[in-house]
Short mmCIF file of C-alpha atoms in Angstrom, two decimals:
data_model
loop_
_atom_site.label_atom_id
_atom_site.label_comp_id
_atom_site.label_asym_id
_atom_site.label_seq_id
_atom_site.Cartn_x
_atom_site.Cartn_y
_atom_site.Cartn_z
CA UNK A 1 129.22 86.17 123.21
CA UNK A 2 132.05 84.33 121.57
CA UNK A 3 135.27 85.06 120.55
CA UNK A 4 134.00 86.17 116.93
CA UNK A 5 132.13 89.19 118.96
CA UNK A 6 134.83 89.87 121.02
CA UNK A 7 138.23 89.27 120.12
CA UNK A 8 141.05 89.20 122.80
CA UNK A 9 143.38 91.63 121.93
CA UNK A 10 145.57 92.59 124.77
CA UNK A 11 146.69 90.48 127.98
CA UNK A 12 148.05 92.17 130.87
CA UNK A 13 149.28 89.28 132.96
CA UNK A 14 150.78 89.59 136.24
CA UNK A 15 153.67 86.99 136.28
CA UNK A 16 154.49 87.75 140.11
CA UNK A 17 153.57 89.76 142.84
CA UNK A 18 157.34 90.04 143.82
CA UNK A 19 159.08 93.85 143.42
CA UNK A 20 161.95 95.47 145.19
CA UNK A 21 160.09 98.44 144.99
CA UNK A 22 157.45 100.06 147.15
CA UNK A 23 154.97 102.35 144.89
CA UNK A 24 152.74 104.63 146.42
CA UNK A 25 149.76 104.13 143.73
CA UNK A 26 150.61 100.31 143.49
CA UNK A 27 147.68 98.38 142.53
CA UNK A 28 149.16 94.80 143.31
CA UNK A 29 150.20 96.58 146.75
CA UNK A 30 153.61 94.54 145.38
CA UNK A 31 156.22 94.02 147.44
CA UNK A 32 159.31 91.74 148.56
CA UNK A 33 157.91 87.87 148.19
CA UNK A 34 158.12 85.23 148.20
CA UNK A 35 154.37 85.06 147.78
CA UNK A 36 152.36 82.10 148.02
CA UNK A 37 150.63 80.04 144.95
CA UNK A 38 152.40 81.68 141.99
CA UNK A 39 151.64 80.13 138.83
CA UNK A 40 154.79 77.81 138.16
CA UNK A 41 156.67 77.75 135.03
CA UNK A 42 154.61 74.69 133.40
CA UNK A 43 151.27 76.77 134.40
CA UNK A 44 152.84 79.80 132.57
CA UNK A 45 153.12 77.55 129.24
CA UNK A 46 149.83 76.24 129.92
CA UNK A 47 148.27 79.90 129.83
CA UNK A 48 150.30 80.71 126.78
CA UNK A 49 149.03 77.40 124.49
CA UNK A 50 145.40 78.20 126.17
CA UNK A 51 145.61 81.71 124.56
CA UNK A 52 147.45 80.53 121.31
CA UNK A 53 145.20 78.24 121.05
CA UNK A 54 141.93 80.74 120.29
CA UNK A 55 143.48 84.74 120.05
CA UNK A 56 146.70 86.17 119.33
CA UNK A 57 147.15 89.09 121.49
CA UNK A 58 149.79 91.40 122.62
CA UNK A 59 150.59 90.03 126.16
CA UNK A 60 152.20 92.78 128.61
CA UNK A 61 154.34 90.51 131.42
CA UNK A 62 153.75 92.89 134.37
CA UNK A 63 154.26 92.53 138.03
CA UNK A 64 155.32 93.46 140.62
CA UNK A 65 158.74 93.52 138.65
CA UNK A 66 159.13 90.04 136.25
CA UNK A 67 162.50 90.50 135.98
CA UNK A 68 162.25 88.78 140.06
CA UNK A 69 161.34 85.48 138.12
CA UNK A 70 164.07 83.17 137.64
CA UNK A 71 161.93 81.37 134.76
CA UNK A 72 160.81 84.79 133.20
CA UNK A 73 163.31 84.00 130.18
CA UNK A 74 161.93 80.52 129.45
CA UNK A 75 158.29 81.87 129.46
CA UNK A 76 158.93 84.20 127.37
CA UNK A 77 161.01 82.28 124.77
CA UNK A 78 157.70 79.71 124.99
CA UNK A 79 155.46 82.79 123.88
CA UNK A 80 157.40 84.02 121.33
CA UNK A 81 158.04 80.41 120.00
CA UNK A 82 154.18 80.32 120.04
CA UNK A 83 154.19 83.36 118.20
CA UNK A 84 152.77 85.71 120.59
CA UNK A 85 153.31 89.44 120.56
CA UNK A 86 154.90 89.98 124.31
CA UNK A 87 156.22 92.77 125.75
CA UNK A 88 157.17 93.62 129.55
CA UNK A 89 156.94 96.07 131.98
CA UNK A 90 160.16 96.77 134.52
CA UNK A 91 160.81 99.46 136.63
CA UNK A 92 164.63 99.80 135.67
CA UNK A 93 166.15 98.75 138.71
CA UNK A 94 167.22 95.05 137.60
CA UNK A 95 167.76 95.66 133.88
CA UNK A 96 171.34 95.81 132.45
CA UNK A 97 172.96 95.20 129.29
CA UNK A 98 172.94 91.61 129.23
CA UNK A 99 169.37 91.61 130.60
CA UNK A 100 167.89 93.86 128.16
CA UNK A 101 169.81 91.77 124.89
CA UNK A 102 168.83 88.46 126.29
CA UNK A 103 165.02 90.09 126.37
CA UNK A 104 165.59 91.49 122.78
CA UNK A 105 167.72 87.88 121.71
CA UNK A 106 164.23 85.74 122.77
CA UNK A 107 161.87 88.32 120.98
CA UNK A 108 160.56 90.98 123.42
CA UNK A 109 159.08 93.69 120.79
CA UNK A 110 158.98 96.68 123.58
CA UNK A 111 159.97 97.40 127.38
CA UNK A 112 157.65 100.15 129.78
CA UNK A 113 159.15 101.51 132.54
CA UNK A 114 157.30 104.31 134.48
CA UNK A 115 158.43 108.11 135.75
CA UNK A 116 155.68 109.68 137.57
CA UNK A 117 157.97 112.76 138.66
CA UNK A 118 159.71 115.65 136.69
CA UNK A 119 163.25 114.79 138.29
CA UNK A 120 164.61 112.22 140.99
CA UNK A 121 163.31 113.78 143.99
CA UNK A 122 160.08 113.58 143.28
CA UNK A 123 159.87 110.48 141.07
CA UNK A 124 161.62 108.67 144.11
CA UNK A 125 159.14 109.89 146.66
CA UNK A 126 156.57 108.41 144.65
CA UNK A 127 158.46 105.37 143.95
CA UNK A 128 159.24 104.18 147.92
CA UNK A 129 162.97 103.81 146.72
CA UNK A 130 165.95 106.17 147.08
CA UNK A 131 167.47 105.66 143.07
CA UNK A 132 164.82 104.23 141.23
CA UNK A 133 164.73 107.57 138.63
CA UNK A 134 168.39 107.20 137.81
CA UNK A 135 167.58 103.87 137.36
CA UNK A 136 165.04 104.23 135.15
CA UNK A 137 167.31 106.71 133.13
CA UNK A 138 170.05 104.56 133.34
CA UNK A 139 167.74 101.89 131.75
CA UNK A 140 166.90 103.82 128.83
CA UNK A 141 170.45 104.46 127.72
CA UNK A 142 170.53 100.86 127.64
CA UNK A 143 167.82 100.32 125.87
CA UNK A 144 168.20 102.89 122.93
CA UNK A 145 172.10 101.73 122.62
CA UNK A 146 170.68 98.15 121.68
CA UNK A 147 167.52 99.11 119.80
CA UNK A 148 164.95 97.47 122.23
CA UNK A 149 161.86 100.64 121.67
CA UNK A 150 160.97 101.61 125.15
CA UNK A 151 157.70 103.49 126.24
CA UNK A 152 157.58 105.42 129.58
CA UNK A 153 154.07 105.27 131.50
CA UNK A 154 152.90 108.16 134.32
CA UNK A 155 150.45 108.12 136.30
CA UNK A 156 149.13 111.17 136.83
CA UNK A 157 147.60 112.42 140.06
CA UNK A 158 147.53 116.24 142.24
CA UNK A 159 150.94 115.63 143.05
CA UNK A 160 152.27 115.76 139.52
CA UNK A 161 149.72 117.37 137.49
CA UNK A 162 151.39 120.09 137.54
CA UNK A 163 155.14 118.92 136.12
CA UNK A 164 153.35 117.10 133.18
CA UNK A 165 154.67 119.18 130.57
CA UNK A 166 158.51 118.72 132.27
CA UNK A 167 157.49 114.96 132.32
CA UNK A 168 156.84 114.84 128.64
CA UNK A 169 160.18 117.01 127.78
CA UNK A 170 162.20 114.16 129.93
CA UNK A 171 159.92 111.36 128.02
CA UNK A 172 161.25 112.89 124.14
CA UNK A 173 164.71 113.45 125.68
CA UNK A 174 165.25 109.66 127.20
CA UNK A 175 164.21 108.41 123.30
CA UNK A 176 161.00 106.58 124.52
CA UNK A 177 158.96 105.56 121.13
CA UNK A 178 155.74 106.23 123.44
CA UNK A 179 154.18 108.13 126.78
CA UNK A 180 151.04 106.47 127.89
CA UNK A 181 149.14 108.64 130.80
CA UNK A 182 147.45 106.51 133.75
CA UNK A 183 144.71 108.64 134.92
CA UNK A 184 145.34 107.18 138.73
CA UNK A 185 142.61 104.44 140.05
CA UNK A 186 142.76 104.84 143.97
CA UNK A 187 143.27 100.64 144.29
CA UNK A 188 145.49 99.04 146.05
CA UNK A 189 148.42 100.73 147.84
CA UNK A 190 147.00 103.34 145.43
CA UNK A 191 143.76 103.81 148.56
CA UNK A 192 146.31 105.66 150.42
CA UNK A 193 146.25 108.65 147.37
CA UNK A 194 142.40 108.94 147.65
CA UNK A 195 142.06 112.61 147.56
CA UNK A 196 145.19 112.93 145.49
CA UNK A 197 143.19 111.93 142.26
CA UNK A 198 141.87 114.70 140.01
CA UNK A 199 138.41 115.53 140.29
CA UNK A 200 136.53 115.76 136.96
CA UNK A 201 136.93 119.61 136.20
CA UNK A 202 140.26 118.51 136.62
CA UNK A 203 140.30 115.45 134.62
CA UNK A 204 138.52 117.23 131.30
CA UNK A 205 141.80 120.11 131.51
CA UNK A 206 144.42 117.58 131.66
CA UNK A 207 142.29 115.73 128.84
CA UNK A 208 142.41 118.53 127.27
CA UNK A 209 146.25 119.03 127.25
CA UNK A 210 146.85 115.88 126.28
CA UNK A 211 145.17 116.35 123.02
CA UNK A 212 147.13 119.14 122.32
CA UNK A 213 149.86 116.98 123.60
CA UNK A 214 149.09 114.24 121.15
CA UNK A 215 148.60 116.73 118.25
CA UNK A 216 151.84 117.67 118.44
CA UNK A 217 152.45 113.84 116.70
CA UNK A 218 156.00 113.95 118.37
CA UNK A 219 155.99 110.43 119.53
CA UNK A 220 152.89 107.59 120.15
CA UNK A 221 150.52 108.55 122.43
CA UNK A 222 147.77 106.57 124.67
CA UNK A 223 145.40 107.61 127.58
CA UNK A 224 144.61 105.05 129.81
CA UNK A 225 141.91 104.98 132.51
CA UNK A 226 140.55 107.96 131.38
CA UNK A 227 138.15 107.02 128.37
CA UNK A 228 136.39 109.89 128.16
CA UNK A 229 139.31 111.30 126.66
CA UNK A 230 138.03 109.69 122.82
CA UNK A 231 134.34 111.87 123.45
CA UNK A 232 136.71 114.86 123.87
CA UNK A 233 139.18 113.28 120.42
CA UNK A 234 135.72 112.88 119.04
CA UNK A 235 134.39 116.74 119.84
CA UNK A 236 137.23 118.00 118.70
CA UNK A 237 136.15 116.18 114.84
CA UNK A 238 139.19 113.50 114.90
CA UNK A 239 138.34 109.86 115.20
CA UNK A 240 139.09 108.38 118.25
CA UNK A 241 142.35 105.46 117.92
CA UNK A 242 141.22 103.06 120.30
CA UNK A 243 137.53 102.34 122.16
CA UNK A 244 137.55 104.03 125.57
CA UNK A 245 137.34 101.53 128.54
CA UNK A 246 138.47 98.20 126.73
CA UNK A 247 137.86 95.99 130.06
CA UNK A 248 136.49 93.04 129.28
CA UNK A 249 135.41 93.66 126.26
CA UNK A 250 138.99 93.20 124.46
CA UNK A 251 141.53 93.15 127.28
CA UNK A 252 141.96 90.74 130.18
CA UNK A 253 143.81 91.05 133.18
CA UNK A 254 145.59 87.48 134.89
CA UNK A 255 147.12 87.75 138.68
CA UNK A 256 150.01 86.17 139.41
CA UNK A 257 147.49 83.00 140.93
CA UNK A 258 145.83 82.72 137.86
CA UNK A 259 142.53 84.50 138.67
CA UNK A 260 141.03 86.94 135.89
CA UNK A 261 139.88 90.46 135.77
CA UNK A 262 138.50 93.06 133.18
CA UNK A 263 141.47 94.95 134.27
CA UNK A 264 143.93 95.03 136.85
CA UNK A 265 142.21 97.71 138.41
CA UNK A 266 138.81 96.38 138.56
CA UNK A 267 139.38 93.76 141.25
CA UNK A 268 136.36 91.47 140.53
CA UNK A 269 137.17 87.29 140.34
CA UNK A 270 136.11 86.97 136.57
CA UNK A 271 137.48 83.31 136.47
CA UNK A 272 140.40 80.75 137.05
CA UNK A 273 142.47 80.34 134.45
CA UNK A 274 144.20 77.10 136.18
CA UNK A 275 141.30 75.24 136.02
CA UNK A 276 138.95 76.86 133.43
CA UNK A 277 141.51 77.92 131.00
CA UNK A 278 141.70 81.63 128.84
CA UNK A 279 139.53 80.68 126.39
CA UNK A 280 136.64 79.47 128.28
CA UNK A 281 136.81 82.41 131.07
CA UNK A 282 137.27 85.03 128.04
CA UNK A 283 134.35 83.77 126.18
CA UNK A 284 131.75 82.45 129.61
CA UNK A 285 132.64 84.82 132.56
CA UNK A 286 129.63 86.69 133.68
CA UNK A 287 131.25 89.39 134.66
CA UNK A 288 132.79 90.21 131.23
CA UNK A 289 129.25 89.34 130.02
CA UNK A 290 127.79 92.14 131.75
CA UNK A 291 130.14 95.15 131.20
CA UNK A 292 130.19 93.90 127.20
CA UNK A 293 126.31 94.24 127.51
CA UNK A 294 126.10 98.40 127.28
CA UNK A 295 122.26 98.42 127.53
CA UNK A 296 123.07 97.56 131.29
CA UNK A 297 125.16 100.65 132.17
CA UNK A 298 123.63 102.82 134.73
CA UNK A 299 123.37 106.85 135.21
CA UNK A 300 124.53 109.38 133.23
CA UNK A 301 126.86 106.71 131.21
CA UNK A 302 123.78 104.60 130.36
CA UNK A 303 122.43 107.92 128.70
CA UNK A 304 125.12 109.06 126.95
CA UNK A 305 126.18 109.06 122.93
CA UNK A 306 129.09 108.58 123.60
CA UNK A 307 128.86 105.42 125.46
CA UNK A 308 130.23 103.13 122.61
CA UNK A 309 133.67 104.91 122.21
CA UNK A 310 134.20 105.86 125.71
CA UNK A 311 132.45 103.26 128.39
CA UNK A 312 133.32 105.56 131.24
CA UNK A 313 136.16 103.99 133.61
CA UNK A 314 134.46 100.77 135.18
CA UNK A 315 136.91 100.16 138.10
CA UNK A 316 136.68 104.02 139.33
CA UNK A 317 132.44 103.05 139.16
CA UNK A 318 133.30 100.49 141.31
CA UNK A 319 135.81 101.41 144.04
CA UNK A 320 134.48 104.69 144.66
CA UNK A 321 130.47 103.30 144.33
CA UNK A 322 130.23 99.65 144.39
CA UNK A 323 129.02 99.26 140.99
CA UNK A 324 131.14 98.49 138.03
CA UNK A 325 128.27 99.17 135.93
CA UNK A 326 127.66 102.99 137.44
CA UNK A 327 128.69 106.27 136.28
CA UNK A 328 132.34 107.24 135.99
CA UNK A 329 132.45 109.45 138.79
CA UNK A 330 135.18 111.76 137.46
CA UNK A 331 133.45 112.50 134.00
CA UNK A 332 132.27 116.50 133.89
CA UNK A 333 130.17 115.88 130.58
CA UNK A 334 126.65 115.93 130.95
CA UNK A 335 124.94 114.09 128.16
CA UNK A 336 120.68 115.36 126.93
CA UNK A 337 117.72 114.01 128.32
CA UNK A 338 117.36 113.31 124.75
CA UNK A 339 120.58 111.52 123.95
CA UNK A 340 120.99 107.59 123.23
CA UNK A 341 124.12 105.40 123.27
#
């Protein structure tokens, strides 16, 4: 299962587990380092001529918050010299003017920052940190006045499901180019929201809104963690934009130490990119073997027609049933007896 079969096209890679914040949902359960065995700077480069080397895919620098990393400007002037497509995700509280040119100057093509709550009261609540929603709005005049696009990310759980629609007004209002929805993943500091997630009759009426949402065509839209949103694009007669759960299968995830994932929410050791390298642990790993292989899927996923363009969400399989190749959990479709993938 080579690179021919399945071609990397997206790197989320966790540059540091440092952040000044203190997230409720946090799946890195990030916090204030410094934190042991972070890749170094010459590690960084190595990872970026290992991927250069074989794919050329958009690489999100995530954390924790990168902006912590005193070399984060010198990796990514490396990747971009390597021509890489890179782009970062902050949560607003470190970026200011000079920041945000110097990330546009050494070829940064777009910034995420997230707002998970209709105003500052409850976006800080969620957040850990007193501030961190004028921050983020605060950021965004920044980055519209130099012409760095910026996309805003929620994650969307009980306690906000509600203020969605306010959420997306505030998204079109700060000028944000995109609003990708996290359907939440209870990893992580994000354990402590079990019960906060939205069950699946839930999950297919927020789905559901969001189409509408994205019908509207008012500015780039992407569900994530929620794949069964394309068989709902697809019942509705449109074709789906993107494959469902792309785990694996075209996206990686790196931790700060080097170790892969399918995803940064599916917390299972895929391979070690210090000593294996991308390109062998994208093209060998077992585990990305086995959730590529769809014949293996289990349950109601394994029977469904949708399979292909949806996948169901593999890390909810496995933190809430200790399989990554079981049933979504939080999907209300019930495929035939007589359907096949």
């Amino acid at each position: 299962m080579g690179e021919r079969e399945f071609p990397l096209r997206m790197v989320a890679w966790e540059l540091t587990r440092n952040c000044n914040l203190n997230c409720v949902h946090c799946r890195a359960k990030a916090t204030l380092g410094p934190h042991q065995g972070e890749l170094t700077t010459e590690e960084c480069k190595k990872i970026i001529d290992d991927i250069s080397s074989f794919a050329s895919p958009t690489i999100i620098l995530t954390g924790g918050e990168p902006l912590m990393r005193e070399d984060l400007f010198e990796i990514i002037q490396y990747g971009n010299e390597k021509g890489l497509r890179l782009v970062i995700a902050v949560n607003g509280t470190l970026l200011d003017k000079d920041k945000a040119l110097k990330l546009k100057d050494l070829g940064i093509k777009r910034v995420s920052m997230s707002v998970d709550g209709k105003d500052a009261l409850s976006h800080d609540a969620f957040r850990g940190v007193q501030g961190s929603f004028d921050a983020v709005v605060k950021a965004a005049k920044i980055l519209r006045e130099i012409g760095l696009p910026f996309q805003i990310n929620t994650t969307v759980t009980r306690l906000n499901v509600e203020d969605l629609g306010e959420i997306y007004e505030f998204v079109k209002a700060a000028g944000a180019v995109a609003w990708h929805v996290f359907l939440l993943v209870p990893v992580g500091r994000g354990e402590g929201l079990r019960g906060e997630e939205l069950n699946a009759k839930m999950y297919e009426d927020v789905l559901e809104w969001l189409y509408t949402i994205e019908k509207k065509n008012e500015l780039e839209m992407k569900v994530t963690c929620a794949p069964h949103y394309y068989r709902i694009v697809k019942e509705k007669g449109d074709t789906p934009k993107s494959a469902g759960c792309l785990a694996g299968k075209s996206f990686m995830f790196i931790s700060n130490k080097g170790i892969a994932q399918p995803c940064g929410y599916l917390e299972m050791d895929s391979g070690d990119v210090r000593k294996e390298g991308v390109k062998k642990v994208w093209e060998r790993s077992p585990v990305f073997a086995k959730l590529r292989d769809l014949r293996s899927y289990q349950g109601k996923c394994g029977a469904c027609k949708f399979l292909a363009i949806c996948g169901g969400c593999r890390a909810r399989a496995y933190e809430l049933r200790g399989d990554m190749l079981g049933e979504e959990p939080y999907c209300s479709y019930m495929p035939a007896h007589s359907e096949h993938p």
